[in-house]
Coordinates of C-alpha atoms in Angstrom, one line a residue:
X1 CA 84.7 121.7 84.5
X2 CA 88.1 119.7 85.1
X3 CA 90.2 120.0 88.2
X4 CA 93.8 118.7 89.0
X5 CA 94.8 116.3 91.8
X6 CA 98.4 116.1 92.2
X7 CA 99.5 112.4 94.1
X8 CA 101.3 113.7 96.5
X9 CA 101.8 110.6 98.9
X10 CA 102.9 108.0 96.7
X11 CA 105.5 109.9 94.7
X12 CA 103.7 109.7 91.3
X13 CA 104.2 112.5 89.2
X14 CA 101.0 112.1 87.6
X15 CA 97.9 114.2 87.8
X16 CA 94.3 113.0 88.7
X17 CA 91.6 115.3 86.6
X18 CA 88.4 115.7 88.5
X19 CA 85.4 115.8 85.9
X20 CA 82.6 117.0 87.2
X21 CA 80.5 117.8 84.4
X22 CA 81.0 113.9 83.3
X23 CA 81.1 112.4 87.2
X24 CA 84.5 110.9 86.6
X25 CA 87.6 110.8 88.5
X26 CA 90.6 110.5 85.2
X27 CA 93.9 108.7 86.5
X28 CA 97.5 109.7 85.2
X29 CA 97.4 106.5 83.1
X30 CA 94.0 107.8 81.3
X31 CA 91.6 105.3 83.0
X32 CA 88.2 106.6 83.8
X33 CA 86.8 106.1 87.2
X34 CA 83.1 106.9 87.2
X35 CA 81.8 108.4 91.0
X36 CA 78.7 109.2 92.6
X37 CA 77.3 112.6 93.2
X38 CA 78.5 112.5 96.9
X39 CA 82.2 111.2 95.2
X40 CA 82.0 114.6 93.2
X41 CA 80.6 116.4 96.0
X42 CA 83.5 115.6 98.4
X43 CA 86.5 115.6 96.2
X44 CA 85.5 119.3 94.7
X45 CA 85.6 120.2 98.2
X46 CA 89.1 119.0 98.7
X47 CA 90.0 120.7 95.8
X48 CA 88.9 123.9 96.2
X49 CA 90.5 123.9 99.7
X50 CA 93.8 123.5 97.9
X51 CA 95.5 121.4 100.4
X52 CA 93.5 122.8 103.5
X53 CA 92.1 120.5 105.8
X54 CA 88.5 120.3 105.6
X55 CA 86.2 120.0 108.7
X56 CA 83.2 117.2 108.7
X57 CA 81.3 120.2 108.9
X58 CA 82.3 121.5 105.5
X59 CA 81.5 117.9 103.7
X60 CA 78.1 118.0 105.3
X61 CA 77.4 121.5 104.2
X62 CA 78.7 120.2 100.6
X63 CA 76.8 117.3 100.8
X64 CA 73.3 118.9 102.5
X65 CA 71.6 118.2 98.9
X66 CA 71.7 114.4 99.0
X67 CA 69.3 113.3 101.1
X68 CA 70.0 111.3 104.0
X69 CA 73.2 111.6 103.7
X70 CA 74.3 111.7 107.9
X71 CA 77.6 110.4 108.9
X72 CA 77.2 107.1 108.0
X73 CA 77.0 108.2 103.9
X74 CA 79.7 110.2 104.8
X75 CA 82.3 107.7 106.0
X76 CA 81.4 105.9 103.5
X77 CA 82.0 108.2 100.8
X78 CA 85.1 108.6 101.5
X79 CA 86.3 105.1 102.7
X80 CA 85.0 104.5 99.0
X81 CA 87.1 107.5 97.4
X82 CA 90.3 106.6 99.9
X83 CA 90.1 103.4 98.0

C-alpha cells in the first residue's frame, strides 16, 4: 500500500510516497528512506487525517502495539521523522 505526501511548506512540487508494505518513506527525487515501525505508524496516521491535526492521543492509540512506546518514544519518533 502507497500513500501520497504533498510538501506543502517548502514549495516543492514533489510528492513523498509512503510505503508501508516495504517500511519506506520515497522522496520526489526517488531516494528511499527506510523507517521504523513507529516511523510508519505515525506518518499513516497523518495521512489518513488528510491535513487534520492529530491529537497525542491519536499517535498513542496508533502506536499502542509497540511496546513501551510512552512519550518519550513518541517525541522521538517524530523529532526523527521532522528531520
Amino acid at each position: 500500500r502507497q500513500m501520497c505526501i504533498r510538501d506543502r511548506r517548502s514549495g516543492n512540487p514533489g510528492v513523498w510516497k509512503l510505503d508501508v508494505r516495504s517500511g519506506e518513506l520515497i522522496a520526489p527525487d526517488g531516494a528511499h528512506v527506510a523507517l521504523s515501525e513507529a516511523d510508519v505508524a505515525v506518518l499513516s496516521c497523518f495521512v489518513d487525517a488528510a491535513g487534520n491535526t492529530v491529537s497525542r492521543d491519536e499517535l498513542r492509540q496508533r502506536l499502542a502495539g509497540n511496546a513501551g512506546m510512552g512519550d518519550d518514544g513518541l517525541n522521538a519518533t517524530i523529532y526523527r521523522l521532522r528531520r
